[in-house]
């Protein structure tokens, strides 16, 4: 079996031959593959990767340029959609765009796919302005950049309120026993526009799947973006999800990440505030067990004064699962009068579960309000007694308390159907029946 | 219904109950009064089955069966209910979800079918209007951000929904203004039948103007030192607890 890095390097030429090598992006890809060649995959020697090892994951013989073999129908994918809302859908199957399951638009805005944007002259300018402008040049992101050709492309021009949500779903089926995918999404929301996006990666087979995804999000002046990630894939799948967000003056960005599935998940969420009066909210719920591993690595970069950031991550870990929270808030010298809040609360349900929490505040300004808190604990005994005294047995009472603990994060979710869906996922995950809505 | 014989209980090596005798029959209302620290709340928690308390001597019989070894939920399934002095806040769980789970788990333990959703809904509405509770209250998280009065009303609401045979109201009047007190008391009175019993634990006589007890017991230093009818409560209110202390010392 060849080494995965070698395999990727040697596949690059074959990959480039499928694409247009006279394009602007060609040079970026060529640079990126060189960068990946020199840095390679991250190892635990890197401070940011201290608690997450990719060793086991990289040990599979992945098909790195999977072919599309299977045709899916709506009934196959329905349960992975939030199907009770009217939405745009950008659906990929084995890395290829699937038009008959999708609902895209070019009317007044572009909700479509990256391969189309890369190949059509009318998008040249926007690609030059936004493609790979904020993504890092670390090994894992560079690898994605080198192989970037397909994913969602969303461009909302000025003063548009996009009424329907956008669902971006990457499905994998595949006949090969191990598959690697590198989707690349670009979201550009111009001045005074508003959009809601739901993203999901879902395997439909028992094959090993390794997804290394990169999303660049540009929130221009006065824009509002709400982004939701549902990470509930099967235990054969692993996901490295790199998200880069650039916020301009008066913009509002929120990200909710729900991590329940997968063998391994690593979320790299980097947000840069580049104007005044910016609001940033990032929240996450992690509920895992078995030998699952979820790592949240976040960075909020406060570059300008008078901004807020609010960060709240909760985790419940059972069996031999491991969690990592590495949250860094960087307040630069000119970022006066900012308000940064960070909270990370964890519950360990088993002696063998582990959480490594590392909240970091780095403050170089002197007139700021920053707070952070991090807890690791067991259940509140008084609350447990309260529930039991009403006839709720120990196991159900424990589950109900856990449900309440996690459910609290959902208060800021703006799409009611997502709230309901996540409510049910949390309840199922914890073995609780939940009541009807009055 | 509940018979307590020479009950001793301790918490962390500190003996708090030092020989309690009580006999509560169906249809009766008992008031337990006493100064702070006399063991009133401990008695309530021991009956409800809080695990931190250890019974060192004596027994508790509920409908002639010992309950000392039963868990809190098993006691609840037998019809014992305690209204908490300090109800616990549980953010993220709505009152509806909580009460639905409580009712159905209790029915399950009794070998009954789950309550159909429409019947549950009807019951929730009925009890809300009985206790003058806005139905929006049902979709709020348990006690989260509630005022003192709302918390106590929520306790009585749960009692109304669960229809216990023995209710122990631990300092239900504390933190209530007079209007809230009247609503809570009228709820308790409406729930009163010939087949259930109520124990009202209180520091002040005020609540007993609205919930009229058949018996009043005075708890002092872990023992019941005096029992009587409702006139005893009035006497206590006038003379204070020092009078009892003096009587014991003599």
XYZ file of C-alpha atoms in Angstrom, chain A residues 101-393:
293
model
C -31.775 16.270 -6.863
C -30.753 19.922 -6.656
C -32.604 23.176 -6.832
C -30.288 26.034 -7.756
C -30.816 29.504 -9.164
C -29.198 32.255 -11.224
C -32.091 34.650 -10.902
C -30.821 37.795 -9.244
C -28.248 35.757 -7.354
C -26.069 32.725 -7.883
C -26.791 29.637 -5.851
C -24.945 27.023 -7.846
C -21.695 25.077 -8.071
C -18.009 25.882 -8.007
C -17.055 23.945 -11.161
C -19.449 26.130 -13.162
C -18.114 29.308 -11.579
C -14.535 28.250 -12.327
C -15.235 27.534 -15.988
C -17.399 30.489 -17.019
C -15.829 33.875 -17.882
C -18.596 35.877 -16.214
C -17.448 34.625 -12.816
C -13.768 35.341 -13.441
C -13.714 38.537 -11.420
C -15.483 37.114 -8.403
C -13.236 34.048 -8.415
C -10.181 36.279 -8.553
C -11.501 38.360 -5.677
C -12.619 35.568 -3.400
C -11.127 32.192 -4.245
C -8.547 31.104 -1.658
C -8.226 34.616 -0.234
C -8.782 33.749 3.424
C -8.056 30.023 3.594
C -4.820 29.172 5.404
C -1.828 27.565 3.781
C -1.488 24.811 6.363
C -1.029 21.276 5.058
C -4.625 20.118 5.261
C -6.138 23.272 3.722
C -3.470 23.362 0.994
C -4.323 19.792 0.114
C -7.948 20.787 -0.379
C -6.953 23.866 -2.377
C -4.826 21.729 -4.678
C -7.758 19.427 -5.438
C -10.483 22.055 -5.308
C -12.850 21.878 -8.229
C -16.306 21.201 -6.893
C -18.572 22.368 -4.127
C -21.207 24.992 -3.501
C -20.852 28.446 -4.995
C -23.139 31.035 -3.482
C -23.038 34.698 -4.389
C -25.750 36.949 -3.032
C -25.537 40.484 -4.443
C -26.365 43.666 -2.512
C -29.663 44.222 -0.681
C -31.101 40.721 -1.061
C -33.005 38.896 1.587
C -32.808 35.258 0.517
C -36.113 33.899 1.751
C -35.381 30.214 1.283
C -32.574 28.484 3.146
C -29.783 26.827 1.194
C -28.997 23.177 1.917
C -25.586 21.954 0.828
C -25.219 18.199 1.102
C -22.293 16.057 0.054
C -23.302 12.403 -0.210
C -20.937 9.529 -0.696
C -21.840 6.096 -2.020
C -18.980 4.653 -4.012
C -17.976 1.143 -4.909
C -14.422 1.550 -3.739
C -13.808 0.390 -0.179
C -12.234 3.676 0.924
C -12.991 7.097 -0.488
C -11.518 10.520 -0.035
C -13.383 13.735 -0.844
C -12.237 17.342 -0.920
C -15.239 19.593 -1.371
C -14.687 23.326 -1.611
C -17.473 25.809 -0.905
C -17.454 29.554 -1.469
C -20.091 31.808 0.054
C -20.076 35.515 -0.743
C -22.818 37.670 0.753
C -22.689 41.266 -0.383
C -23.681 44.415 1.457
C -26.973 44.401 3.348
C -27.977 40.885 2.273
C -29.119 37.964 4.345
C -28.901 34.188 3.956
C -29.278 30.949 5.941
C -27.228 27.876 5.054
C -27.334 24.267 6.217
C -24.394 21.991 5.444
C -24.073 18.269 5.821
C -21.756 15.436 4.751
C -23.396 12.066 4.613
C -22.205 8.612 3.662
C -24.807 6.185 2.332
C -22.602 3.097 2.400
C -20.432 1.203 4.848
C -17.273 2.228 2.994
C -14.539 4.168 4.749
C -14.931 7.837 3.962
C -12.470 10.650 4.638
C -13.724 14.132 3.809
C -11.426 17.128 3.922
C -13.700 20.092 3.346
C -12.885 23.794 3.014
C -15.441 26.594 3.048
C -14.666 30.267 2.594
C -17.367 32.651 3.782
C -17.363 36.380 3.084
C -19.790 38.504 5.089
C -19.691 41.955 3.540
C -20.921 45.174 5.193
C -24.258 44.882 7.034
C -24.809 41.308 5.851
C -26.352 38.611 8.029
C -25.342 34.946 7.672
C -26.632 32.042 9.757
C -24.793 28.797 9.107
C -25.675 25.365 10.467
C -23.545 22.236 10.275
C -25.135 18.881 10.990
C -22.404 16.314 11.609
C -24.174 13.022 12.142
C -22.501 10.634 9.728
C -21.909 6.910 10.322
C -18.945 5.569 12.268
C -17.010 4.644 9.115
C -16.764 8.295 8.140
C -14.347 10.973 9.246
C -14.473 14.677 8.584
C -11.985 17.499 8.699
C -14.040 20.633 8.252
C -12.109 23.841 7.659
C -14.180 27.015 7.663
C -12.775 30.486 7.114
C -14.965 33.513 7.700
C -14.217 37.110 6.886
C -16.576 39.679 8.397
C -16.807 43.325 7.359
C -18.329 46.305 9.200
C -21.783 45.851 10.822
C -22.075 42.243 9.674
C -23.598 39.459 11.760
C -22.437 35.871 11.496
C -23.569 32.814 13.415
C -22.392 29.214 13.206
C -24.064 26.292 14.975
C -22.264 22.967 14.794
C -24.027 19.768 15.857
C -21.584 16.886 16.189
C -23.194 13.536 16.965
C -21.773 11.102 14.437
C -18.581 10.095 12.619
C -15.516 8.261 13.810
C -13.427 11.419 13.868
C -14.387 15.049 13.404
C -12.038 17.982 13.405
C -13.595 21.431 13.016
C -11.256 24.287 12.226
C -13.317 27.439 12.466
C -11.421 30.684 11.851
C -13.250 33.982 11.992
C -11.765 37.361 11.290
C -13.522 40.599 12.266
C -12.310 43.329 9.928
C -14.619 46.239 10.674
C -16.441 47.884 13.544
C -19.801 46.844 15.016
C -19.536 43.183 14.059
C -21.470 40.418 15.800
C -20.135 36.861 15.840
C -21.859 33.910 17.480
C -20.452 30.394 17.371
C -22.066 27.529 19.210
C -21.747 23.791 19.264
C -23.322 20.685 20.742
C -21.281 17.494 20.802
C -22.810 14.218 21.976
C -20.657 11.190 21.318
C -19.875 7.735 22.666
C -18.119 4.529 21.573
C -14.634 5.514 20.445
C -15.708 8.652 18.649
C -13.523 11.720 18.610
C -14.615 15.339 18.085
C -12.194 18.256 18.092
C -13.372 21.886 17.955
C -10.551 24.209 17.102
C -11.791 27.788 16.917
C -10.186 31.174 16.417
C -11.907 34.521 16.655
C -9.715 37.351 15.527
C -10.846 40.735 16.875
C -9.092 43.268 14.648
C -11.358 46.305 15.078
C -13.056 48.141 17.960
C -16.707 47.973 19.094
C -17.408 44.352 18.186
C -18.915 41.386 20.012
C -18.194 37.694 19.948
C -20.133 35.002 21.748
C -18.919 31.431 21.906
C -20.712 28.569 23.632
C -19.797 24.892 23.182
C -21.297 22.024 25.122
C -20.252 18.401 25.078
C -21.491 15.083 26.475
C -19.032 12.219 26.279
C -19.843 8.582 26.927
C -17.922 5.287 26.677
C -14.375 5.746 25.410
C -15.065 8.869 23.394
C -12.738 11.841 23.421
C -13.442 15.509 22.948
C -11.211 18.485 22.358
C -12.094 22.137 22.738
C -9.352 24.487 21.710
C -10.882 27.947 21.557
C -8.674 30.920 20.924
C -9.877 34.519 21.105
C -7.346 37.025 19.883
C -7.938 40.692 20.703
C -5.551 42.888 18.763
C -4.223 46.205 19.993
C -6.646 48.379 18.027
C -9.689 46.270 19.011
C -10.824 48.480 21.916
C -14.284 48.280 23.497
C -14.939 44.781 22.322
C -16.959 42.256 24.239
C -15.823 38.629 23.983
C -17.534 35.791 25.785
C -16.406 32.198 25.661
C -17.895 29.217 27.451
C -17.202 25.498 27.227
C -19.116 23.034 29.406
C -18.622 19.306 29.350
C -20.166 16.292 31.005
C -18.398 12.968 31.141
C -20.790 10.043 31.473
C -18.093 7.400 31.675
C -14.778 6.971 33.492
C -13.122 6.171 30.192
C -14.287 9.262 28.317
C -11.878 12.177 27.977
C -12.145 15.879 27.266
C -9.189 18.127 26.611
C -10.301 21.720 26.964
C -8.032 24.620 26.277
C -9.722 28.019 26.291
C -7.319 30.791 25.345
C -7.783 34.535 25.562
C -5.010 36.668 24.129
C -5.635 40.329 24.759
C -3.445 43.147 23.470
C -5.992 45.969 23.908
C -6.667 47.594 27.295
C -10.324 48.654 27.221
C -12.164 45.397 26.566
C -14.602 43.089 28.243
C -13.630 39.444 27.947
C -14.738 36.433 29.905
C -14.259 32.753 29.576
C -15.295 29.724 31.510
C -14.759 26.055 31.127
C -16.270 23.261 33.177
C -16.007 19.501 33.216
C -18.423 17.764 35.486
C -20.936 15.145 36.362
C -24.641 15.598 36.951
C -26.256 17.863 39.532
C -27.485 15.537 42.313
C -30.223 17.875 43.499
C -31.654 18.142 40.008
C -31.561 14.366 39.702
C -33.453 13.978 43.004
C -36.006 16.534 41.848
C -36.778 14.521 38.705
C -36.763 11.194 40.547
C -39.150 12.513 43.190
C -41.628 13.021 40.329
C -41.415 9.356 39.390
C -38.787 9.595 36.643
C -36.310 6.692 37.044
